[in-house]
mmCIF file of C-alpha atoms in Angstrom:
data_model
loop_
_atom_site.group_PDB
_atom_site.id
_atom_site.type_symbol
_atom_site.label_atom_id
_atom_site.label_comp_id
_atom_site.label_asym_id
_atom_site.label_seq_id
_atom_site.Cartn_x
_atom_site.Cartn_y
_atom_site.Cartn_z
ATOM 1 C CA MET A 1 101.535 100.346 105.354
ATOM 2 C CA GLN A 2 99.480 101.013 102.426
ATOM 3 C CA LYS A 3 100.083 103.193 99.489
ATOM 4 C CA PHE A 4 98.110 105.180 96.853
ATOM 5 C CA LEU A 5 98.794 106.195 93.330
ATOM 6 C CA PRO A 6 96.284 108.987 91.761
ATOM 7 C CA GLY A 7 93.451 107.011 90.140
ATOM 8 C CA ASP A 8 93.596 104.225 93.009
ATOM 9 C CA THR A 9 90.274 103.286 94.886
ATOM 10 C CA GLY A 10 90.999 105.400 98.573
ATOM 11 C CA TYR A 11 93.251 107.872 96.873
ATOM 12 C CA ASP A 12 90.718 110.956 97.035
ATOM 13 C CA ASP A 13 89.823 109.948 100.838
ATOM 14 C CA GLU A 14 93.640 109.875 101.957
ATOM 15 C CA ARG A 15 94.812 112.917 100.322
ATOM 16 C CA SER A 16 91.631 114.986 101.623
ATOM 17 C CA GLY A 17 91.771 116.571 105.344
ATOM 18 C CA PHE A 18 90.143 118.956 107.533
ATOM 19 C CA GLN A 19 90.997 121.879 105.113
ATOM 20 C CA THR A 20 88.304 121.296 101.834
ATOM 21 C CA GLY A 21 89.518 124.531 99.936
ATOM 22 C CA LEU A 22 92.905 122.775 99.392
ATOM 23 C CA ARG A 23 94.244 119.507 98.243
ATOM 24 C CA HIS A 24 97.365 117.667 97.906
ATOM 25 C CA GLU A 25 98.121 116.254 94.351
ATOM 26 C CA PRO A 26 100.840 113.519 95.541
ATOM 27 C CA GLN A 27 102.456 111.277 93.304
ATOM 28 C CA VAL A 28 102.463 108.621 95.695
ATOM 29 C CA ILE A 29 101.045 108.375 99.383
ATOM 30 C CA PHE A 30 102.484 106.383 102.021
ATOM 31 C CA ALA A 31 99.442 105.889 104.830
ATOM 32 C CA VAL A 32 102.194 104.830 107.184
ATOM 33 C CA GLU A 33 101.498 102.871 110.602
ATOM 34 C CA THR A 34 105.101 102.673 111.924
ATOM 35 C CA ALA A 35 108.198 104.516 112.134
ATOM 36 C CA GLN A 36 109.634 102.111 109.656
ATOM 37 C CA ASP A 37 106.955 103.389 107.221
ATOM 38 C CA VAL A 38 107.973 106.622 107.452
ATOM 39 C CA GLU A 39 111.460 106.141 106.956
ATOM 40 C CA GLU A 40 110.778 104.295 104.005
ATOM 41 C CA ALA A 41 108.393 107.170 102.242
ATOM 42 C CA VAL A 42 111.129 109.619 103.300
ATOM 43 C CA GLN A 43 113.896 107.130 101.458
ATOM 44 C CA HIS A 44 111.459 107.537 98.925
ATOM 45 C CA ALA A 45 111.119 111.350 98.416
ATOM 46 C CA ASN A 46 115.093 111.672 98.999
ATOM 47 C CA GLU A 47 115.779 109.104 95.772
ATOM 48 C CA ASN A 48 113.485 110.312 93.617
ATOM 49 C CA GLY A 49 113.860 114.110 94.155
ATOM 50 C CA PHE A 50 110.488 114.841 95.008
ATOM 51 C CA GLU A 51 109.056 117.328 97.879
ATOM 52 C CA LEU A 52 107.663 115.705 101.257
ATOM 53 C CA ALA A 53 104.965 116.905 103.160
ATOM 54 C CA VAL A 54 102.800 115.231 105.999
ATOM 55 C CA GLN A 55 99.254 115.484 106.518
ATOM 56 C CA THR A 56 98.069 114.779 110.171
ATOM 57 C CA THR A 57 94.807 114.147 111.673
ATOM 58 C CA GLY A 58 94.926 118.018 112.114
ATOM 59 C CA HIS A 59 93.662 121.581 111.292
ATOM 60 C CA GLY A 60 96.507 123.237 109.758
ATOM 61 C CA LEU A 61 97.111 122.509 105.692
ATOM 62 C CA THR A 62 99.141 125.450 104.462
ATOM 63 C CA THR A 63 100.232 124.348 101.238
ATOM 64 C CA THR A 64 100.233 121.777 99.077
ATOM 65 C CA THR A 65 102.492 118.828 97.396
ATOM 66 C CA ASN A 66 102.326 117.049 94.331
ATOM 67 C CA GLY A 67 105.493 114.871 95.318
ATOM 68 C CA VAL A 68 105.248 112.209 98.282
ATOM 69 C CA LEU A 69 102.688 112.521 101.000
ATOM 70 C CA ILE A 70 102.658 110.826 104.098
ATOM 71 C CA SER A 71 99.637 110.449 105.842
ATOM 72 C CA THR A 72 99.816 109.501 109.364
ATOM 73 C CA LYS A 73 95.877 109.229 110.561
ATOM 74 C CA ARG A 74 96.659 105.400 110.985
ATOM 75 C CA MET A 75 99.596 105.972 113.410
ATOM 76 C CA ASN A 76 98.067 107.544 116.082
ATOM 77 C CA LYS A 77 98.812 105.326 119.496
ATOM 78 C CA VAL A 78 98.763 107.237 122.432
ATOM 79 C CA GLU A 79 100.682 106.149 126.031
ATOM 80 C CA ILE A 80 100.060 107.230 129.487
ATOM 81 C CA ASP A 81 102.296 107.132 132.515
ATOM 82 C CA PRO A 82 100.712 108.034 135.357
ATOM 83 C CA GLN A 83 103.703 107.695 137.414
ATOM 84 C CA THR A 84 105.985 109.978 135.727
ATOM 85 C CA ARG A 85 102.537 112.160 134.499
ATOM 86 C CA THR A 86 103.539 112.144 130.619
ATOM 87 C CA ALA A 87 102.173 110.719 127.565
ATOM 88 C CA ARG A 88 103.793 109.230 124.627
ATOM 89 C CA VAL A 89 101.591 110.326 121.239
ATOM 90 C CA GLU A 90 102.464 109.036 117.631
ATOM 91 C CA ALA A 91 102.542 111.444 114.431
ATOM 92 C CA GLY A 92 98.935 110.758 113.755
ATOM 93 C CA ALA A 93 96.856 111.196 117.085
ATOM 94 C CA VAL A 94 94.607 114.402 118.236
ATOM 95 C CA TRP A 95 94.116 115.900 121.256
ATOM 96 C CA GLN A 96 90.311 113.849 122.192
ATOM 97 C CA GLN A 97 92.746 110.761 122.680
ATOM 98 C CA VAL A 98 95.316 112.446 124.825
ATOM 99 C CA VAL A 99 92.475 113.962 126.910
ATOM 100 C CA GLU A 100 90.361 110.942 127.188
ATOM 101 C CA ALA A 101 93.414 108.629 128.132
ATOM 102 C CA ALA A 102 94.673 110.781 130.599
ATOM 103 C CA ALA A 103 91.360 112.039 132.242
ATOM 104 C CA PRO A 104 91.071 108.946 134.508
ATOM 105 C CA HIS A 105 94.642 109.495 136.062
ATOM 106 C CA GLY A 106 93.581 112.770 137.079
ATOM 107 C CA LEU A 107 95.884 114.433 134.507
ATOM 108 C CA ALA A 108 95.165 116.831 131.694
ATOM 109 C CA PRO A 109 97.352 117.865 128.152
ATOM 110 C CA LEU A 110 97.745 121.520 127.762
ATOM 111 C CA SER A 111 95.218 121.403 124.642
ATOM 112 C CA GLY A 112 93.282 124.034 122.639
ATOM 113 C CA ASP A 113 89.827 124.697 122.042
ATOM 114 C CA ALA A 114 89.447 122.097 119.489
ATOM 115 C CA SER A 115 89.462 118.294 120.241
ATOM 116 C CA ASP A 116 90.171 117.178 116.633
ATOM 117 C CA VAL A 117 93.415 118.893 116.201
ATOM 118 C CA GLY A 118 96.303 116.977 115.514
ATOM 119 C CA VAL A 119 98.823 116.621 118.960
ATOM 120 C CA ILE A 120 102.500 117.319 116.598
ATOM 121 C CA GLY A 121 101.381 120.350 114.205
ATOM 122 C CA TYR A 122 99.742 122.016 117.287
ATOM 123 C CA THR A 123 102.580 121.829 120.047
ATOM 124 C CA LEU A 124 105.248 122.172 116.983
ATOM 125 C CA GLY A 125 103.405 125.531 116.577
ATOM 126 C CA GLY A 126 103.831 126.631 120.330
ATOM 127 C CA GLY A 127 100.467 125.316 121.064
ATOM 128 C CA TYR A 128 98.045 128.230 122.801
ATOM 129 C CA SER A 129 95.668 125.856 125.177
ATOM 130 C CA VAL A 130 92.246 126.782 126.975
ATOM 131 C CA LEU A 131 94.782 127.266 130.074
ATOM 132 C CA ALA A 132 97.491 128.660 128.453
ATOM 133 C CA ARG A 133 97.784 131.908 130.702
ATOM 134 C CA GLU A 134 98.153 129.921 133.909
ATOM 135 C CA PHE A 135 100.325 127.223 132.622
ATOM 136 C CA GLY A 136 102.164 128.233 129.284
ATOM 137 C CA PHE A 137 102.691 126.773 125.972
ATOM 138 C CA ALA A 138 102.500 123.099 125.282
ATOM 139 C CA SER A 139 105.587 123.097 123.544
ATOM 140 C CA ASP A 140 107.291 123.952 126.945
ATOM 141 C CA ARG A 141 106.019 120.190 128.277
ATOM 142 C CA VAL A 142 108.036 118.319 125.737
ATOM 143 C CA ARG A 143 110.515 115.706 127.078
ATOM 144 C CA LYS A 144 111.504 114.494 123.990
ATOM 145 C CA THR A 145 110.943 114.172 120.061
ATOM 146 C CA GLU A 146 111.503 111.511 118.022
ATOM 147 C CA LYS A 147 112.096 111.901 114.089
ATOM 148 C CA ILE A 148 113.238 110.523 110.888
ATOM 149 C CA GLY A 149 114.480 113.024 108.852
ATOM 150 C CA ASP A 150 112.186 116.361 109.260
ATOM 151 C CA VAL A 151 109.336 114.031 109.931
ATOM 152 C CA ILE A 152 108.044 114.179 113.794
ATOM 153 C CA THR A 153 107.011 110.432 114.616
ATOM 154 C CA ALA A 154 106.136 111.031 118.119
ATOM 155 C CA LEU A 155 106.524 113.404 120.855
ATOM 156 C CA GLU A 156 106.496 112.621 124.792
ATOM 157 C CA PHE A 157 105.569 115.525 127.024
ATOM 158 C CA GLU A 158 104.286 116.546 130.642
ATOM 159 C CA LEU A 159 101.036 115.683 131.453
ATOM 160 C CA LEU A 160 99.458 118.485 134.397
ATOM 161 C CA GLU A 161 97.494 117.253 137.677
ATOM 162 C CA ILE A 162 94.181 118.662 136.558
ATOM 163 C CA ASP A 163 90.753 117.012 137.032
ATOM 164 C CA GLN A 164 88.233 119.784 137.541
ATOM 165 C CA VAL A 165 88.204 123.429 135.804
ATOM 166 C CA HIS A 166 86.303 126.543 135.863
ATOM 167 C CA ALA A 167 85.398 127.390 132.482
ATOM 168 C CA GLY A 168 82.624 128.576 130.460
ATOM 169 C CA GLU A 169 81.791 130.710 127.378
ATOM 170 C CA MET A 170 79.106 133.409 126.598
ATOM 171 C CA TYR A 171 77.387 134.356 123.714
ATOM 172 C CA PHE A 172 76.044 137.856 122.669
ATOM 173 C CA GLY A 173 73.931 138.957 119.650
ATOM 174 C CA ALA A 174 76.385 140.934 117.300
ATOM 175 C CA GLU A 175 74.388 144.275 117.783
ATOM 176 C CA HIS A 176 75.777 144.064 121.179
ATOM 177 C CA ALA A 177 79.589 143.711 120.012
ATOM 178 C CA PRO A 178 80.648 147.312 120.892
ATOM 179 C CA GLN A 179 79.733 146.975 124.814
ATOM 180 C CA VAL A 180 80.800 143.351 125.172
ATOM 181 C CA PHE A 181 84.474 144.302 123.216
ATOM 182 C CA GLU A 182 84.639 146.987 125.719
ATOM 183 C CA ALA A 183 83.981 145.134 128.560
ATOM 184 C CA PHE A 184 86.305 142.268 127.445
ATOM 185 C CA HIS A 185 89.374 145.390 126.906
ATOM 186 C CA GLN A 186 88.668 146.428 130.374
ATOM 187 C CA TRP A 187 88.739 143.179 132.141
ATOM 188 C CA ASP A 188 91.256 143.177 135.064
ATOM 189 C CA LEU A 189 92.306 139.908 134.336
ATOM 190 C CA PRO A 190 93.873 137.456 136.945
ATOM 191 C CA GLY A 191 97.032 136.143 135.827
ATOM 192 C CA HIS A 192 95.757 132.646 135.865
ATOM 193 C CA VAL A 193 92.568 133.170 133.770
ATOM 194 C CA THR A 194 93.006 132.463 130.030
ATOM 195 C CA PRO A 195 90.371 134.242 128.418
ATOM 196 C CA ALA A 196 88.905 134.652 124.200
ATOM 197 C CA LEU A 197 86.865 136.581 122.242
ATOM 198 C CA THR A 198 85.585 135.902 119.226
ATOM 199 C CA THR A 199 82.783 137.063 116.284
ATOM 200 C CA ILE A 200 81.494 133.894 114.220
ATOM 201 C CA SER A 201 78.658 133.795 111.991
ATOM 202 C CA PHE A 202 76.367 130.502 112.478
ATOM 203 C CA PRO A 203 74.898 128.739 109.790
ATOM 204 C CA ASP A 204 70.819 128.149 110.016
ATOM 205 C CA ILE A 205 71.217 124.240 110.501
ATOM 206 C CA PRO A 206 70.053 122.016 113.209
ATOM 207 C CA VAL A 207 73.609 121.133 114.395
ATOM 208 C CA PHE A 208 73.989 124.318 115.876
ATOM 209 C CA PRO A 209 71.928 125.749 119.292
ATOM 210 C CA GLU A 210 68.631 127.061 118.379
ATOM 211 C CA PRO A 211 69.021 130.143 120.240
ATOM 212 C CA LEU A 212 72.377 130.675 117.864
ATOM 213 C CA ARG A 213 71.207 129.671 114.519
ATOM 214 C CA GLY A 214 71.606 132.102 111.564
ATOM 215 C CA ARG A 215 72.778 134.955 113.493
ATOM 216 C CA ASP A 216 75.712 136.438 114.060
ATOM 217 C CA VAL A 217 77.409 136.303 117.447
ATOM 218 C CA VAL A 218 80.236 137.274 119.758
ATOM 219 C CA ARG A 219 81.337 134.772 121.759
ATOM 220 C CA VAL A 220 83.848 135.097 124.836
ATOM 221 C CA THR A 221 85.350 132.050 126.445
ATOM 222 C CA PHE A 222 87.487 131.601 129.911
ATOM 223 C CA ALA A 223 89.106 128.842 131.786
ATOM 224 C CA SER A 224 91.499 128.393 134.940
ATOM 225 C CA THR A 225 91.693 125.692 137.860
ATOM 226 C CA ARG A 226 91.328 128.553 140.205
ATOM 227 C CA PRO A 227 87.807 130.344 140.906
ATOM 228 C CA PHE A 228 87.305 133.596 139.130
ATOM 229 C CA GLU A 229 84.524 136.242 138.215
ATOM 230 C CA VAL A 230 82.844 137.412 135.200
ATOM 231 C CA ASP A 231 79.930 139.362 136.087
ATOM 232 C CA HIS A 232 81.460 142.260 134.036
ATOM 233 C CA LEU A 233 81.309 140.939 131.007
ATOM 234 C CA ARG A 234 77.436 140.634 131.371
ATOM 235 C CA VAL A 235 76.904 144.074 129.734
ATOM 236 C CA ALA A 236 74.085 142.550 127.359
ATOM 237 C CA PRO A 237 71.582 139.784 126.841
ATOM 238 C CA ARG A 238 73.213 136.679 126.320
ATOM 239 C CA LEU A 239 71.784 134.163 123.782
ATOM 240 C CA LEU A 240 73.443 131.358 125.885
ATOM 241 C CA GLU A 241 76.003 131.183 128.854
ATOM 242 C CA ASP A 242 77.539 128.426 130.448
ATOM 243 C CA PHE A 243 79.741 129.175 133.391
ATOM 244 C CA GLY A 244 80.828 126.723 136.241
ATOM 245 C CA GLU A 245 82.894 123.869 137.755
ATOM 246 C CA LYS A 246 83.406 121.092 135.009
ATOM 247 C CA PRO A 247 85.958 118.016 134.099
ATOM 248 C CA PHE A 248 88.509 119.286 131.957
ATOM 249 C CA ALA A 249 87.143 117.550 129.221
ATOM 250 C CA GLN A 250 84.220 119.742 128.734
ATOM 251 C CA ALA A 251 86.479 122.676 128.713
ATOM 252 C CA ALA A 252 89.016 121.274 125.976
ATOM 253 C CA GLY A 253 86.837 121.891 122.736
ATOM 254 C CA LYS A 254 84.529 119.824 120.600
ATOM 255 C CA PRO A 255 85.167 118.751 116.714
ATOM 256 C CA LEU A 256 84.429 120.581 113.910
ATOM 257 C CA PRO A 257 83.217 119.659 110.555
ATOM 258 C CA PRO A 258 85.849 119.859 107.597
ATOM 259 C CA HIS A 259 85.400 123.299 105.588
ATOM 260 C CA THR A 260 87.282 125.928 103.423
ATOM 261 C CA TYR A 261 88.740 128.271 105.540
ATOM 262 C CA GLN A 262 91.886 130.616 105.376
ATOM 263 C CA GLY A 263 93.108 132.934 108.311
ATOM 264 C CA ASP A 264 96.305 134.481 109.538
ATOM 265 C CA ASN A 265 97.404 136.167 112.731
ATOM 266 C CA VAL A 266 99.553 138.890 114.576
ATOM 267 C CA LEU A 267 101.006 138.986 117.635
ATOM 268 C CA LEU A 268 100.812 142.718 119.040
ATOM 269 C CA ASN A 269 102.961 144.456 122.029
ATOM 270 C CA ASP A 270 99.628 146.632 122.871
ATOM 271 C CA LEU A 271 95.882 146.548 121.477
ATOM 272 C CA PRO A 272 93.936 149.801 122.653
ATOM 273 C CA LEU A 273 90.581 149.834 122.807
ATOM 274 C CA ASP A 274 90.131 152.435 119.899
ATOM 275 C CA ALA A 275 92.231 150.035 117.472
ATOM 276 C CA LEU A 276 90.204 147.096 118.918
ATOM 277 C CA GLN A 277 86.994 148.284 117.830
ATOM 278 C CA ARG A 278 88.343 149.714 114.628
ATOM 279 C CA VAL A 279 89.592 146.029 113.813
ATOM 280 C CA ARG A 280 85.902 144.550 114.674
ATOM 281 C CA GLU A 281 84.088 147.370 112.577
ATOM 282 C CA LYS A 282 86.598 146.571 109.524
ATOM 283 C CA ALA A 283 86.167 142.645 109.498
ATOM 284 C CA ALA A 284 82.387 143.135 110.274
ATOM 285 C CA ASN A 285 82.180 145.134 107.533
ATOM 286 C CA SER A 286 84.710 143.343 104.962
ATOM 287 C CA ALA A 287 83.318 141.913 101.469
ATOM 288 C CA VAL A 288 83.543 138.541 102.676
ATOM 289 C CA PRO A 289 83.070 136.940 106.003
ATOM 290 C CA ILE A 290 86.085 137.509 108.246
ATOM 291 C CA PHE A 291 85.785 136.417 111.930
ATOM 292 C CA LEU A 292 88.184 137.521 114.306
ATOM 293 C CA GLY A 293 89.739 136.235 117.709
ATOM 294 C CA VAL A 294 91.325 138.404 120.332
ATOM 295 C CA HIS A 295 93.454 136.470 122.648
ATOM 296 C CA PRO A 296 94.955 137.902 125.453
ATOM 297 C CA LEU A 297 98.438 136.591 126.570
ATOM 298 C CA GLY A 298 100.964 137.165 129.321
ATOM 299 C CA GLY A 299 100.435 135.050 132.656
ATOM 300 C CA ALA A 300 102.495 132.224 132.081
ATOM 301 C CA LEU A 301 103.155 132.830 128.124
ATOM 302 C CA LYS A 302 106.702 134.733 128.416
ATOM 303 C CA GLY A 303 107.531 137.054 125.760
ATOM 304 C CA ASP A 304 106.903 140.420 124.513
ATOM 305 C CA ALA A 305 103.463 140.195 123.207
ATOM 306 C CA ARG A 306 100.493 140.592 125.179
ATOM 307 C CA TYR A 307 98.129 139.808 122.381
ATOM 308 C CA LEU A 308 97.116 137.629 119.591
ATOM 309 C CA LEU A 309 94.973 138.865 116.767
ATOM 310 C CA LYS A 310 93.631 135.946 114.469
ATOM 311 C CA LEU A 311 91.310 136.511 111.391
ATOM 312 C CA ILE A 312 89.367 133.696 109.662
ATOM 313 C CA SER A 313 87.350 133.491 106.707
ATOM 314 C CA PRO A 314 85.155 130.523 105.076
ATOM 315 C CA GLN A 315 87.026 131.285 101.781
ATOM 316 C CA LEU A 316 90.345 131.605 100.353
ATOM 317 C CA GLY A 317 92.145 134.304 98.621
ATOM 318 C CA VAL A 318 91.611 136.727 101.146
ATOM 319 C CA GLU A 319 94.961 137.612 102.047
ATOM 320 C CA GLN A 320 94.644 141.161 101.199
ATOM 321 C CA LEU A 321 91.042 141.679 102.826
ATOM 322 C CA HIS A 322 92.704 140.458 106.277
ATOM 323 C CA ALA A 323 95.888 142.766 105.394
ATOM 324 C CA GLU A 324 93.529 145.750 105.288
ATOM 325 C CA VAL A 325 92.179 144.636 108.955
ATOM 326 C CA PHE A 326 95.645 144.017 110.266
ATOM 327 C CA ASP A 327 96.362 147.322 108.956
ATOM 328 C CA GLU A 328 94.648 148.668 111.985
ATOM 329 C CA VAL A 329 97.050 147.299 114.322
ATOM 330 C CA ARG A 330 100.281 147.854 112.076
ATOM 331 C CA PRO A 331 102.263 150.261 114.689
ATOM 332 C CA PHE A 332 101.948 147.078 117.554
ATOM 333 C CA VAL A 333 102.734 143.896 115.286
ATOM 334 C CA ILE A 334 105.614 142.313 116.748
ATOM 335 C CA GLY A 335 105.419 139.159 115.104
ATOM 336 C CA THR A 336 103.120 136.018 114.124
ATOM 337 C CA ALA A 337 102.221 132.413 115.811
ATOM 338 C CA ARG A 338 102.836 129.572 113.969
ATOM 339 C CA ASN A 339 99.323 128.044 115.483
ATOM 340 C CA PHE A 340 97.211 130.279 113.458
ATOM 341 C CA ARG A 341 98.329 130.485 109.759
ATOM 342 C CA TYR A 342 96.013 128.624 107.577
ATOM 343 C CA ALA A 343 96.176 128.123 103.781
ATOM 344 C CA VAL A 344 98.770 131.259 103.391
ATOM 345 C CA GLY A 345 102.248 131.290 101.990
#
């Protein structure tokens, strides 16, 4: 284990993460490699009356610490047991590691749409996977939790016998957003299909496909282990389209570069089309960029919520602007999801 104090070489790198707008200012960083290292860090915080925070390898930094920071990125072992169809994953592992380790055995986790998300934080937040409506929350599959104090050091969870999935995405220019939103909302959605509707503004840089560079777009994604139709979504010309049977790893999402962002969400018991269109319009006309995501729930996702609506902006200090968008659906709000709260108190 390494320890870093302010001013040490490596201190800045160790306290920095996927979120570039917020940064921990700890008095000491414990770069842990084992559960025993975590125990030492927790003990140090308790004995000195310091607050304690854990920086994993994922996306969801919400609040910073100036006390003890436990950095888990070196503690990232993944073990697959194909006989019991389980995975044991240490605190710093990301989903890409699990997907790659499970695939040779014809197995897959209930991971989300970004492969560089940390397994532990995602699962503790519930875990809305790309196959969520078909198989439920990732947290439903947890068999065993290992922890020291309040710090989770490892999880053991079930894997599913999944090799190929039917999955894809469509991109439309933002000028077609009203038609696309209506078609998505009117989808007679099979219980086994997990879709999402999002708005995105792509920078004009070569890392993105040429048809998307520098454009405001609407993206629709969908996935299931069973066949389904998406013809009714083709209500406007597509900038890009991909749909077919493919290995699960190709549907599990791609890593994203670190950046500044703030986001929040609401769970809804209903989402009428007129309210959805008002949300779209208010987000599109905001003084700062607001990208929205609409996730129909139901299916294997038990509970009263029928939709998850999330908002993300590429800067901090946008709580009030997000609240104004959420105002359009206040009558239907019944809660929030921990997985999609970024840089908010």
